[in-house]
mmCIF file of C-alpha atoms and ligand atoms in Angstrom:
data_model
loop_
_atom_site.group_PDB
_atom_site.id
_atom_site.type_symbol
_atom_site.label_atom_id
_atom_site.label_comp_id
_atom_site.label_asym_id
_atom_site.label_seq_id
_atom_site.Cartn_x
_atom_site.Cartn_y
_atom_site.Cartn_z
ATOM 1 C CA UNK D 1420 -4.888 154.726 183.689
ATOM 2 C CA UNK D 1421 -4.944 155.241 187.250
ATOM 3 C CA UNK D 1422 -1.499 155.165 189.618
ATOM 4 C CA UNK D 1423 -0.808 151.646 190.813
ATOM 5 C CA UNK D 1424 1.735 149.204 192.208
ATOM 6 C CA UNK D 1425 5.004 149.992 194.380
ATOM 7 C CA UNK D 1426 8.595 150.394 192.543
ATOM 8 C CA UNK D 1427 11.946 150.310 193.724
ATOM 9 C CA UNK D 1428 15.106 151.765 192.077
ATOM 10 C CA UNK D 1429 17.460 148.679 191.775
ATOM 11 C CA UNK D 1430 21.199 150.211 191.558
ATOM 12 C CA UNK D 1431 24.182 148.321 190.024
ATOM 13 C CA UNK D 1432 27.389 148.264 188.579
ATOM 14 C CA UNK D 1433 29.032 146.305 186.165
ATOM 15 C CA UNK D 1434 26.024 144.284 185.348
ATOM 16 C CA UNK D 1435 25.866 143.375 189.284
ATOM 17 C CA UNK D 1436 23.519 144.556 191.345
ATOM 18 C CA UNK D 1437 24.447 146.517 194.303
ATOM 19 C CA UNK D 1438 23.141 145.078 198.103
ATOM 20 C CA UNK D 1439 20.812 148.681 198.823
ATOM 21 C CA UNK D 1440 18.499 146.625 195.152
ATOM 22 C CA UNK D 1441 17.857 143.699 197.638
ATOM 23 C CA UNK D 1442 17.270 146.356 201.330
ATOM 24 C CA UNK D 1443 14.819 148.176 199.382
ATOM 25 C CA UNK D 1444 12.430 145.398 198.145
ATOM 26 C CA UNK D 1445 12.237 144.814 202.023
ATOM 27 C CA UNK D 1446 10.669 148.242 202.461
ATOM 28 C CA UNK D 1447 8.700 147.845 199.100
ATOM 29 C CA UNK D 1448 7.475 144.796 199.989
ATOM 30 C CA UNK D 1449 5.795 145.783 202.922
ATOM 31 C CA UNK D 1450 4.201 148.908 201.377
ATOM 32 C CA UNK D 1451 2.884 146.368 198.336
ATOM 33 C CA UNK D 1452 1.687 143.859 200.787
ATOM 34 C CA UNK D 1453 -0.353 146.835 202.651
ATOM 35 C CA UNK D 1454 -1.897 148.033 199.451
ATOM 36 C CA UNK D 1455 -2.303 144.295 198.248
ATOM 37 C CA UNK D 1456 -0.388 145.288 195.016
ATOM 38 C CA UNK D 1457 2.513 144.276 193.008
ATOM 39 C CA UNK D 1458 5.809 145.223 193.898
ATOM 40 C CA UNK D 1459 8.227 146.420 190.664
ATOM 41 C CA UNK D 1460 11.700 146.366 190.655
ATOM 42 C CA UNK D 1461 13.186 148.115 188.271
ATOM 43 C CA UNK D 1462 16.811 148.107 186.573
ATOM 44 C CA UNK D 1463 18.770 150.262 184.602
ATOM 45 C CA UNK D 1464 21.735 148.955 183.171
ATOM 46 C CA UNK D 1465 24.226 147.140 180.295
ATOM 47 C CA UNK D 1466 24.878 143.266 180.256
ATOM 48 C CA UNK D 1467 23.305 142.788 183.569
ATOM 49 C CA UNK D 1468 23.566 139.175 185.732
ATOM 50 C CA UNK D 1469 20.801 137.467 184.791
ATOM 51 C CA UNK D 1470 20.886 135.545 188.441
ATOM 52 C CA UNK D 1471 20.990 138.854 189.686
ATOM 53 C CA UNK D 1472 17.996 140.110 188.141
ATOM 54 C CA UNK D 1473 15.931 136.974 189.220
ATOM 55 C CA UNK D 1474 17.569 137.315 193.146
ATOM 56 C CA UNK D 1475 15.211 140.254 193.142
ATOM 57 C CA UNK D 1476 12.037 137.916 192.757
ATOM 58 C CA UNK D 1477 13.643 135.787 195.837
ATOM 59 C CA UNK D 1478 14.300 138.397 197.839
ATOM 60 C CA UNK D 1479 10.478 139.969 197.577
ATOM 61 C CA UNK D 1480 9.552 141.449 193.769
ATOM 62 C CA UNK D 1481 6.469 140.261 191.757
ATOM 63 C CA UNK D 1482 8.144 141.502 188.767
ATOM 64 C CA UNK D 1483 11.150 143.303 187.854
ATOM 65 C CA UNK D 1484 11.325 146.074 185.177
ATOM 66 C CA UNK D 1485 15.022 145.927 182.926
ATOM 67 C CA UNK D 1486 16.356 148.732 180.934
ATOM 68 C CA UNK D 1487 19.193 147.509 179.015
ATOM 69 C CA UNK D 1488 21.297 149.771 177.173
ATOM 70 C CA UNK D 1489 25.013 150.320 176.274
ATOM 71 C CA UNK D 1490 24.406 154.162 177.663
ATOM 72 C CA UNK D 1491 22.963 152.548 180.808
ATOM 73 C CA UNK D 1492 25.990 150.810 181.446
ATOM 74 C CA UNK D 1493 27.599 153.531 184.187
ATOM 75 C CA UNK D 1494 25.450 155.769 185.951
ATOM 76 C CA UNK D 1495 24.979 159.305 184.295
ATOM 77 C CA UNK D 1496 22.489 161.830 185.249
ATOM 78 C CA UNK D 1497 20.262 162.194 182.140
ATOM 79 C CA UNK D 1498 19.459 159.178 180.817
ATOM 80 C CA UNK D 1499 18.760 157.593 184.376
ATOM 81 C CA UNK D 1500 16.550 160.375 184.602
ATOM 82 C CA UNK D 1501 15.130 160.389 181.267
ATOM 83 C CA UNK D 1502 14.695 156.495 181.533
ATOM 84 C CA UNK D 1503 13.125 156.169 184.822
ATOM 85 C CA UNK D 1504 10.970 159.515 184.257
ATOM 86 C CA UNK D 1505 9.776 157.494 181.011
ATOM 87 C CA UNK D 1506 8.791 154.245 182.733
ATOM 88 C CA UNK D 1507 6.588 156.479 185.381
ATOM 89 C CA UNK D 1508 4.615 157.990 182.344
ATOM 90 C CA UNK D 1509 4.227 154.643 180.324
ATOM 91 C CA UNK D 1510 3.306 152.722 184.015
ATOM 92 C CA UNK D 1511 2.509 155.134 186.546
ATOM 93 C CA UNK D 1512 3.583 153.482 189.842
ATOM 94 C CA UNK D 1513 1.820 154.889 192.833
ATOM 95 C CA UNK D 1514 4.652 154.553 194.678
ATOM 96 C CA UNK D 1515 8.372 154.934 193.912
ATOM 97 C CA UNK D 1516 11.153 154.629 196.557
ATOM 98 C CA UNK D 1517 14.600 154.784 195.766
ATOM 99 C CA UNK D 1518 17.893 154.435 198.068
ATOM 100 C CA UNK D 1519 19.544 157.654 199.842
ATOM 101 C CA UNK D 1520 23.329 156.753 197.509
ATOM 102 C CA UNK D 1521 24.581 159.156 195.461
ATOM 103 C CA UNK D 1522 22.765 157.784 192.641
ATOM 104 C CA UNK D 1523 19.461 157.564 194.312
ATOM 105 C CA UNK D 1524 20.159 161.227 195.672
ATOM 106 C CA UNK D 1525 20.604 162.271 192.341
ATOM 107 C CA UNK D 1526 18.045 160.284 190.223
ATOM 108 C CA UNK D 1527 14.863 160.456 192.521
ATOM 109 C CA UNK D 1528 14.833 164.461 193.109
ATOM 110 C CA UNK D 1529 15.448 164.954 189.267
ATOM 111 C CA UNK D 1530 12.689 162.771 188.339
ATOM 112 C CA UNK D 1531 10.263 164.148 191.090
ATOM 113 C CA UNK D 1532 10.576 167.811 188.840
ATOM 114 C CA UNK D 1533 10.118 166.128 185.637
ATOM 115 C CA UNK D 1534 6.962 164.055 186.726
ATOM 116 C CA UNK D 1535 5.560 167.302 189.142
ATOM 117 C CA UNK D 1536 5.689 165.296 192.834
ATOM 118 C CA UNK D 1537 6.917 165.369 195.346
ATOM 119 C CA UNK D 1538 9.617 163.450 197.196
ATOM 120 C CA UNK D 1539 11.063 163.464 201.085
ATOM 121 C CA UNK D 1540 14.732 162.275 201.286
ATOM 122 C CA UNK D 1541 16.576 159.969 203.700
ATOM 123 C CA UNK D 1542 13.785 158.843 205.055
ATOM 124 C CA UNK D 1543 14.263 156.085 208.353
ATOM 125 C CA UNK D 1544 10.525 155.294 208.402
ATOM 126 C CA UNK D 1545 7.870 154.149 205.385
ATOM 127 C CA UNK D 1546 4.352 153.346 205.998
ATOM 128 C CA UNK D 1547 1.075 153.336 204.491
ATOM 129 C CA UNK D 1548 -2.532 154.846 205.931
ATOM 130 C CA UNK D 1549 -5.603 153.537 204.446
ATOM 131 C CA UNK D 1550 -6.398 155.873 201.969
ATOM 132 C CA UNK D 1551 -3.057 154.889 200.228
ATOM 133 C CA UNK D 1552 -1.204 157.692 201.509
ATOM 134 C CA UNK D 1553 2.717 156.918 202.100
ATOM 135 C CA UNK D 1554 4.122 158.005 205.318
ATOM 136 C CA UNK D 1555 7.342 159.361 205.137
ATOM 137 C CA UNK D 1556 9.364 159.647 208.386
ATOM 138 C CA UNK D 1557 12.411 161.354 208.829
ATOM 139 C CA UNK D 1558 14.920 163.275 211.360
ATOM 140 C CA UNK D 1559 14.067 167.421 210.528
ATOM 141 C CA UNK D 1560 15.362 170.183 212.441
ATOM 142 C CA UNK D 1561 19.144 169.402 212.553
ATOM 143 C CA UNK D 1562 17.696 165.325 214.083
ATOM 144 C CA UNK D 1563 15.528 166.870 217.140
ATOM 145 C CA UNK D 1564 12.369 166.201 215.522
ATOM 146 C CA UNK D 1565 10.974 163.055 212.996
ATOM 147 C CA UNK D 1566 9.190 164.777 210.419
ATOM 148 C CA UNK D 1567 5.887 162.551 209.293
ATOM 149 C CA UNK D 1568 5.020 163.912 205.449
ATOM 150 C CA UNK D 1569 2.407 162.860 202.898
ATOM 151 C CA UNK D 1570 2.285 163.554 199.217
ATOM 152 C CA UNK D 1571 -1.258 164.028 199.360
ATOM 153 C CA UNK D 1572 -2.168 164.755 196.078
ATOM 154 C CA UNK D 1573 0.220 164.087 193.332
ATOM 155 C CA UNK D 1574 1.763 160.737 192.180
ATOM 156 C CA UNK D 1575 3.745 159.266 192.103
ATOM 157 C CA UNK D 1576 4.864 159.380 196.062
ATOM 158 C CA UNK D 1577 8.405 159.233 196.353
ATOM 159 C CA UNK D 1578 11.149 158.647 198.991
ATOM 160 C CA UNK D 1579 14.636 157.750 198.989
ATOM 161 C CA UNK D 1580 15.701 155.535 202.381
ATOM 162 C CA UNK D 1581 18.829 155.792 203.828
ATOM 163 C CA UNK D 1582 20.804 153.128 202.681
ATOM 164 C CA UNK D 1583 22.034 150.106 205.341
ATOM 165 C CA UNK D 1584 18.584 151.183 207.351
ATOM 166 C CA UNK D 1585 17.497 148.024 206.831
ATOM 167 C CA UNK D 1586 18.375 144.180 206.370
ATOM 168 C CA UNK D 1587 17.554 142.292 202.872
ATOM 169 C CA UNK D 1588 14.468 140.085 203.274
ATOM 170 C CA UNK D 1589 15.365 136.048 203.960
ATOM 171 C CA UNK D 1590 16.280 134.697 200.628
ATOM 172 C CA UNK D 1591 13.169 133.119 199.155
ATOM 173 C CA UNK D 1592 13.818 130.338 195.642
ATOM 174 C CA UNK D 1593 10.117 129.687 195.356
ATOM 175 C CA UNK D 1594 8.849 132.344 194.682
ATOM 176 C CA UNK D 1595 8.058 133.501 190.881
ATOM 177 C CA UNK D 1596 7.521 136.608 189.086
ATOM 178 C CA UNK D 1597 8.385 137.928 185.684
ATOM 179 C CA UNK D 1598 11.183 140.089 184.026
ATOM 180 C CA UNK D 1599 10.448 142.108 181.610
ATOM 181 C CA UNK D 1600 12.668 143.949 179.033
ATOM 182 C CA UNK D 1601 11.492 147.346 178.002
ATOM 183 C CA UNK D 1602 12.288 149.209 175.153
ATOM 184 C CA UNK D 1603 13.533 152.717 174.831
ATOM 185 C CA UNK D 1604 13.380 155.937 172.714
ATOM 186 C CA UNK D 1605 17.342 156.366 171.955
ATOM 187 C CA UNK D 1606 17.041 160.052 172.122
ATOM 188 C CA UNK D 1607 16.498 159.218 175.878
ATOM 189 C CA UNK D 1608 19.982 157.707 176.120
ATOM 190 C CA UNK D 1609 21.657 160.480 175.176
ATOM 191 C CA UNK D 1610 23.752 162.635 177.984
ATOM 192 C CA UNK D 1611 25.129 165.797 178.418
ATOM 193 C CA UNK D 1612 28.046 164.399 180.466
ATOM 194 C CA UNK D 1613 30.717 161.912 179.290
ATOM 195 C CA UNK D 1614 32.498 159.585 181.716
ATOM 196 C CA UNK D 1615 36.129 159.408 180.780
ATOM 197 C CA UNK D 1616 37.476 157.255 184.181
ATOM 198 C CA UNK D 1617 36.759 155.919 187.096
ATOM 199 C CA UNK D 1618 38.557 156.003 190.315
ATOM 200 C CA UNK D 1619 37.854 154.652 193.353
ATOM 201 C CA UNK D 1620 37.998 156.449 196.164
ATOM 202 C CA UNK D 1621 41.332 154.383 197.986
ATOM 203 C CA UNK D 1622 41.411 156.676 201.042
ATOM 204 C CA UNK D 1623 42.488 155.271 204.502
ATOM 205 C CA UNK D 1624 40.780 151.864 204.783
ATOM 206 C CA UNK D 1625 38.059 151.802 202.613
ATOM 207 C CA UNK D 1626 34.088 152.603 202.245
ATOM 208 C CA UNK D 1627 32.727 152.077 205.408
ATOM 209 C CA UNK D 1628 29.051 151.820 204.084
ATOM 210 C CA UNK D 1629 29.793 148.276 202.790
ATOM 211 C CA UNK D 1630 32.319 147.093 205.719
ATOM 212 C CA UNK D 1631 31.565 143.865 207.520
ATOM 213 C CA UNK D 1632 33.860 145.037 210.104
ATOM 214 C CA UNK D 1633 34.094 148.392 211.639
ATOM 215 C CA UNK D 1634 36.737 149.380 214.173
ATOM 216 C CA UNK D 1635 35.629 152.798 215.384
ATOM 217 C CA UNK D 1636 36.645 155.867 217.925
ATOM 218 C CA UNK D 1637 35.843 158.846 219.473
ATOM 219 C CA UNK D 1638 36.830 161.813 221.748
ATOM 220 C CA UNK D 1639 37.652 159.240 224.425
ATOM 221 C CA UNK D 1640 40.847 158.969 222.094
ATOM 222 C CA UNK D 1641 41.999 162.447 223.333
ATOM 223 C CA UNK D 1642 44.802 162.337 220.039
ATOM 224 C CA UNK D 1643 45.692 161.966 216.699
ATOM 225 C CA UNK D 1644 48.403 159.808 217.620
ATOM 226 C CA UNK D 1645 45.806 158.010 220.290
ATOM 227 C CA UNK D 1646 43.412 157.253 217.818
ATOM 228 C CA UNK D 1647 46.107 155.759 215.375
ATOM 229 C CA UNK D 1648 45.469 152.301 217.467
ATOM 230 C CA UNK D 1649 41.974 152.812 216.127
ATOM 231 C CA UNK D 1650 43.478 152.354 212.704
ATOM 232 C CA UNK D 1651 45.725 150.112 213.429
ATOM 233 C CA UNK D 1652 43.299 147.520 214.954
ATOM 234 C CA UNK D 1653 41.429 148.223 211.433
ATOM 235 C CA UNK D 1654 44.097 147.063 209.333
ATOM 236 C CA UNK D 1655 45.149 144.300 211.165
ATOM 237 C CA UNK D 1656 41.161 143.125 211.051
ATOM 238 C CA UNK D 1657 41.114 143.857 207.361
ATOM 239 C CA UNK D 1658 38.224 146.353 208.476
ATOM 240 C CA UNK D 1659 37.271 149.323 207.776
ATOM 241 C CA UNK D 1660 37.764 152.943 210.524
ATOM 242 C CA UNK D 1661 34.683 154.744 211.818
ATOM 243 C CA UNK D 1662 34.401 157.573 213.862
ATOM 244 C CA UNK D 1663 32.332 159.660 215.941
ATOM 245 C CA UNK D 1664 31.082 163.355 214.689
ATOM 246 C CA UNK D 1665 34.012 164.534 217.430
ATOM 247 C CA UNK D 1666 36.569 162.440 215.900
ATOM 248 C CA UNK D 1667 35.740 163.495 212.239
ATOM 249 C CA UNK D 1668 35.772 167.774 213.472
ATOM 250 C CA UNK D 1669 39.406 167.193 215.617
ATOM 251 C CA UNK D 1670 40.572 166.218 212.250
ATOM 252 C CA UNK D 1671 41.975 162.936 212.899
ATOM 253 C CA UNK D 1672 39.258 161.022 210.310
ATOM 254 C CA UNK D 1673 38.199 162.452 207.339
ATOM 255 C CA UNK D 1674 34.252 162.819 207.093
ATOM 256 C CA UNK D 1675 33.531 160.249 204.620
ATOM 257 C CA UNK D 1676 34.114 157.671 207.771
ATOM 258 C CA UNK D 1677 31.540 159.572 210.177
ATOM 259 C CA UNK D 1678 28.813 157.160 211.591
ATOM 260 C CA UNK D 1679 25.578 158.621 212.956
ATOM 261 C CA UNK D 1680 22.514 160.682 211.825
ATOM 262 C CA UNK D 1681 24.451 163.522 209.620
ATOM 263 C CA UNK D 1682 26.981 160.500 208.441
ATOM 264 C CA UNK D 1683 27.207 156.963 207.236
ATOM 265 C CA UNK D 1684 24.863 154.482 208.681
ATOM 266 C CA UNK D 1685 26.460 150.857 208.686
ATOM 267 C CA UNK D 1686 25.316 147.867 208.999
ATOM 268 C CA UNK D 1687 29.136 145.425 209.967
ATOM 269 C CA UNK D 1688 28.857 142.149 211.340
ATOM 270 C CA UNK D 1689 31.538 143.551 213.844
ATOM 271 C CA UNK D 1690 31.554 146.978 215.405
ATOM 272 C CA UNK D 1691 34.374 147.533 218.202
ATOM 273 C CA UNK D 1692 33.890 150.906 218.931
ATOM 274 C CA UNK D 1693 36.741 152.830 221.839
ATOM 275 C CA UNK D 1694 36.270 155.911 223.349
ATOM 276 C CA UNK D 1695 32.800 157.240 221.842
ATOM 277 C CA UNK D 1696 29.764 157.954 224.069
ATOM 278 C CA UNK D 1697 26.828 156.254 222.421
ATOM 279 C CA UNK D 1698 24.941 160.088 221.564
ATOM 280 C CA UNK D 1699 21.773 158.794 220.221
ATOM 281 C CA UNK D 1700 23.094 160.679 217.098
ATOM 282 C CA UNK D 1701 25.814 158.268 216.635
ATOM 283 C CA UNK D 1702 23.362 155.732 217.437
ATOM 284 C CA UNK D 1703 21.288 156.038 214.738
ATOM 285 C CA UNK D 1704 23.965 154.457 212.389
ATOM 286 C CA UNK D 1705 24.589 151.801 213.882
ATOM 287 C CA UNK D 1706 20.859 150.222 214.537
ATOM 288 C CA UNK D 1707 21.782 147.502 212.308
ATOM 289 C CA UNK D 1708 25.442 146.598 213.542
ATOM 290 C CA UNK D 1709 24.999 143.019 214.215
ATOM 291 C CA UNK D 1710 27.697 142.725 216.885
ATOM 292 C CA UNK D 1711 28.783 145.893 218.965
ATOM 293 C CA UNK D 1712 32.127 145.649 221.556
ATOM 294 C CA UNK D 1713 32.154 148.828 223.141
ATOM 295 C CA UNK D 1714 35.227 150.126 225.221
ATOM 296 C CA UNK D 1715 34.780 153.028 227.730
ATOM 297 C CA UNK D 1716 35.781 154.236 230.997
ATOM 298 C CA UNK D 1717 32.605 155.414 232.017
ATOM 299 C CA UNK D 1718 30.131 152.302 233.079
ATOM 300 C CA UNK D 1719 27.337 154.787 232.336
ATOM 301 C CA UNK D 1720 28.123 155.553 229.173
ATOM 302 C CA UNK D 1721 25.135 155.067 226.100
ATOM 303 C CA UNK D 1722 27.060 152.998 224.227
ATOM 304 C CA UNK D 1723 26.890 149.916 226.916
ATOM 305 C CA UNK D 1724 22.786 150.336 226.399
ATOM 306 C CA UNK D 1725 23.082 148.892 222.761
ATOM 307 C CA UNK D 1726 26.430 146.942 222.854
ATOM 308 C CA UNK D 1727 26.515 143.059 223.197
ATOM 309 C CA UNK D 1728 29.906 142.236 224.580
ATOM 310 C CA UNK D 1729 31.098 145.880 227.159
ATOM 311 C CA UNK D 1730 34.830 146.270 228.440
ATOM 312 C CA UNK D 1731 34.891 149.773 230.948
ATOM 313 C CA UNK D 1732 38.120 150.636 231.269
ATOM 314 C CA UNK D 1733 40.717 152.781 229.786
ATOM 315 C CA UNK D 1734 41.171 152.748 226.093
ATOM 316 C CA UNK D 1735 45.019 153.166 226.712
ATOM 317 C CA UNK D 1736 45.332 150.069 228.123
ATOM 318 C CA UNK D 1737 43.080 147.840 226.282
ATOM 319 C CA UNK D 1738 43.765 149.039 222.637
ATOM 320 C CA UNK D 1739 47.264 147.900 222.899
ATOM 321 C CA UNK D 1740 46.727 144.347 223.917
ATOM 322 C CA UNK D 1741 43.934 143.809 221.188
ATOM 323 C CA UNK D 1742 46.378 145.085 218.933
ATOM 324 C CA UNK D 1743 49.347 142.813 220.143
ATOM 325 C CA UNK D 1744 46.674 139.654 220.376
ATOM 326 C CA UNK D 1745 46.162 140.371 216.577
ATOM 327 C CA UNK D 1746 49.371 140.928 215.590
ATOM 328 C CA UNK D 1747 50.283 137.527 217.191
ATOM 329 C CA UNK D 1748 47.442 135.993 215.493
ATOM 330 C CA UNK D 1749 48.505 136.804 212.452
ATOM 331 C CA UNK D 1750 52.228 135.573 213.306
ATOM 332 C CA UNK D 1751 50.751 132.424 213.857
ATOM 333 C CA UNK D 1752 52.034 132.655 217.693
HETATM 334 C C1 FAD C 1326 22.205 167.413 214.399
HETATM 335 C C2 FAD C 1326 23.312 166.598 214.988
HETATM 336 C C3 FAD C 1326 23.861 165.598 214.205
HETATM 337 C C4 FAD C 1326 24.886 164.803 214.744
HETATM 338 N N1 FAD C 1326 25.405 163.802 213.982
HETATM 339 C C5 FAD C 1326 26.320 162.979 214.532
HETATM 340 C C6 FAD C 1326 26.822 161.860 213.798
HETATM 341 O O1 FAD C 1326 26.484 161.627 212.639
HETATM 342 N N2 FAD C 1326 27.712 161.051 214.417
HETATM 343 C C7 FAD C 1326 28.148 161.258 215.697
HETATM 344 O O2 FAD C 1326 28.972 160.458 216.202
HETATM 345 N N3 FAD C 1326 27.712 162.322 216.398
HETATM 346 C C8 FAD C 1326 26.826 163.185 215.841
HETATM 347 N N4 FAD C 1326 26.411 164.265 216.540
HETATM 348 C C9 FAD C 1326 27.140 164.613 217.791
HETATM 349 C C10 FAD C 1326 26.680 163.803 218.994
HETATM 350 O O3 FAD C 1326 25.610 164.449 219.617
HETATM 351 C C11 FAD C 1326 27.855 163.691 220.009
HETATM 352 O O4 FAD C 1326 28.299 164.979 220.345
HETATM 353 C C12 FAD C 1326 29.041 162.890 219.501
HETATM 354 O O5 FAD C 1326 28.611 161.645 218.973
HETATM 355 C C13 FAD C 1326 29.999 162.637 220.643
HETATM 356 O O6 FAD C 1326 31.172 162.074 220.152
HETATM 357 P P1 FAD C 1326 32.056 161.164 221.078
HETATM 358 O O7 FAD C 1326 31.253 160.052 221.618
HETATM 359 O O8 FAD C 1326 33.307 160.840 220.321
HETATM 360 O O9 FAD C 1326 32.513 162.183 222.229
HETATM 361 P P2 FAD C 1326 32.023 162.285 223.731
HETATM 362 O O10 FAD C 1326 30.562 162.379 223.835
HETATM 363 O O11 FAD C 1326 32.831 163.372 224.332
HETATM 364 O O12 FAD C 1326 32.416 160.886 224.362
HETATM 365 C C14 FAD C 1326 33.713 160.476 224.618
HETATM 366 C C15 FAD C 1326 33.620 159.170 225.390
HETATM 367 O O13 FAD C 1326 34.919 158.660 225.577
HETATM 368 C C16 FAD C 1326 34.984 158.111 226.877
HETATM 369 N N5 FAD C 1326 36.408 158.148 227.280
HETATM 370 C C17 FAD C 1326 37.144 159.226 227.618
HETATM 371 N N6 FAD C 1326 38.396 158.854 227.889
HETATM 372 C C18 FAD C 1326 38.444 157.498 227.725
HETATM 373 C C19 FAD C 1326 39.480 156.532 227.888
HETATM 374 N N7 FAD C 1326 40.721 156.884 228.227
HETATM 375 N N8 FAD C 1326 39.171 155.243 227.668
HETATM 376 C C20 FAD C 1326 37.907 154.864 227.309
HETATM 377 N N9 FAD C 1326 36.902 155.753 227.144
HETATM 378 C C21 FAD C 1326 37.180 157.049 227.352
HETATM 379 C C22 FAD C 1326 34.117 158.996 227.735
HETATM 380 O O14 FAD C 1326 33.643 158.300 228.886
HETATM 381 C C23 FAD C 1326 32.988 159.326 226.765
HETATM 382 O O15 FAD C 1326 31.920 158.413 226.910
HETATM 383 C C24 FAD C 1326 25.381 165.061 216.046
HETATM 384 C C25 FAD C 1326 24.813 166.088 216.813
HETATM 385 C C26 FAD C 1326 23.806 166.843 216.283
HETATM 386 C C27 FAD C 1326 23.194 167.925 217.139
#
């Protein structure tokens, strides 16, 4: 049986699947339509939404691929691995991309060993040549270069995409595919590691990766106590705080809420953003922001080049009235 068809790892929790399922058929879709192949998404999971599962026809897969176990229910390191290594032997996609999460970071390298490939992580760019070959782009060299790499000769190729890169595909109800139900060895189910809780991580205000509003700062904050507006503005918005790489190693944001090419890329509906540069590093998480407001006191400043809506002046000044408009707002005044 020769290597055929394009696969995406679907992620989920609690039987609902998680946004990056939906970005990646996007990328997968375009790689199937290139080789004129089907695109496969598939799912590992317990008691998974059945709507769910057949969004990911609508939003671009010819068929989707369920694992459905009790074991499957949380995600754990060796049956994921053991699963999704399984499905490559009994189908052998040519081409398997997964997201850049945690899980993705830790299921797609594992399985690359197991199934002798190879696989380039965080990629920004997929394409595919005419001999079938995928092109994997992404930033090397500490983000100086983009790296172009092949998996020339063993299958299947594999990439994980950093997650957010891209929107969903439009929302399609008429188109069809199947979902199919495999079955699975139990000894595959079996794990090493036991998950006895689960706690969220309830730092400051939240995960930034799934925010639909952002309120982020920089330098151009000049303190701690300056950049405490920044927070303030975030709570009042019921948003989430960002920060440049300078804000993140002065200490006054922890890392987890660093935007740009060695942190989070986002993708809010609203990004005001005070005090921060626009350093093509920080740039690259933000390419999908849908709306940017950028405040700085320099009218040359990068950030104007890619914001939609640009107040130059000093952050001192205009922070505080934002935050009083708000806090009006929300007094009813
Ligand atoms: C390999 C690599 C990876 C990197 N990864 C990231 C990353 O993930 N994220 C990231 O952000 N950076 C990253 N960087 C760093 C990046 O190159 C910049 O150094 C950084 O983004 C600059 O942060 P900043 O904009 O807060 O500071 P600055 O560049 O110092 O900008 C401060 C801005 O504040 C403005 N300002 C000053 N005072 C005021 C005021 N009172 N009111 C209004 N505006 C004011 C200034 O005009 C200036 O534009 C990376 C760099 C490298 C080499």
């Amino acid at each position: 049986m020769s290597y055929k068809n394009v696969w995406t790892l679907s992620e989920q929790e609690q039987g609902k699947l998680k946004e990056v399922s939906f970005e990646l058929l996007k990328r997968g879709r375009a790689l199937a339509d290139k080789r004129k192949v089907e695109l496969v998404a598939i799912v590992l999971g317990h008691n998974l939404d059945k709507d769910d599962l057949q969004k990911l026809i609508y939003f671009g897969a010819d068929k989707v691929l369920v694992v459905d176990a009790p074991e499957l229910e949380y995600f754990l390191t060796d049956p994921y691995v053991n699963v999704v290594t399984k499905l490559i032997e009994n189908h052998k996609p040519e081409i398997l991309i997964a997201s850049a999460t945690t899980t993705g970071r830790t299921v797609a390298p594992a399985v690359a060993i197991k199934v002798n490939t190879g696989l380039t992580a965080d990629c920004t760019g997929l394409d595919i040549d005419d001999e079938g070959h995928l092109i994997q782009t992404r930033p090397a060299i500490g983000g100086n270069i983009l790296a172009t790499i092949k998996t020339p000769i063993h299958r299947p190729q594999m990439a994980s995409v950093r997650p957010h890169s891209n929107q969903p595909l439009d929302i399609d109800k008429s188109r069809t595919g199947e979902i199919v139900y495999e079955e699975i060895d139990k000894e595959l189910l079996k794990s090493r590691i036991k998950r006895i809780e689960f706690h969220e991580n309830e730092e400051e205000t939240g995960n930034i990766q799934d925010a639909e509003v952002i309120i982020a700062g920089g330098k151009g904050c000049k303190t701690e106590e300056k950049f405490k507006m920044i927070k303030e503005i975030a709570t009042l918005m019921h948003g989430a705080v960002g920060g440049s790489r300078e804000a993140v190693d002065l200490g006054w944001i922890s890392y987890p809420h660093q935007i740009g090419l060695s942190g989070q890329t986002v993708s809010p509906h609203f990004y005001l953003v005070a005090g921060v540069s626009g350093a093509v590093q920080h740039l690259a998480g933000i390419k999908t922001a849908e709306n940017i407001v950028a405040i700085n006191n320099d009218s040359e400043a990068q950030i104007f080049q890619v914001a939609d809506f640009g107040i130059q002046g000093d952050l001192n000044d205009i922070l505080p009235v934002i935050i009083n408009k708000l806090k009006e707002r929300k007094e009813g005044k």
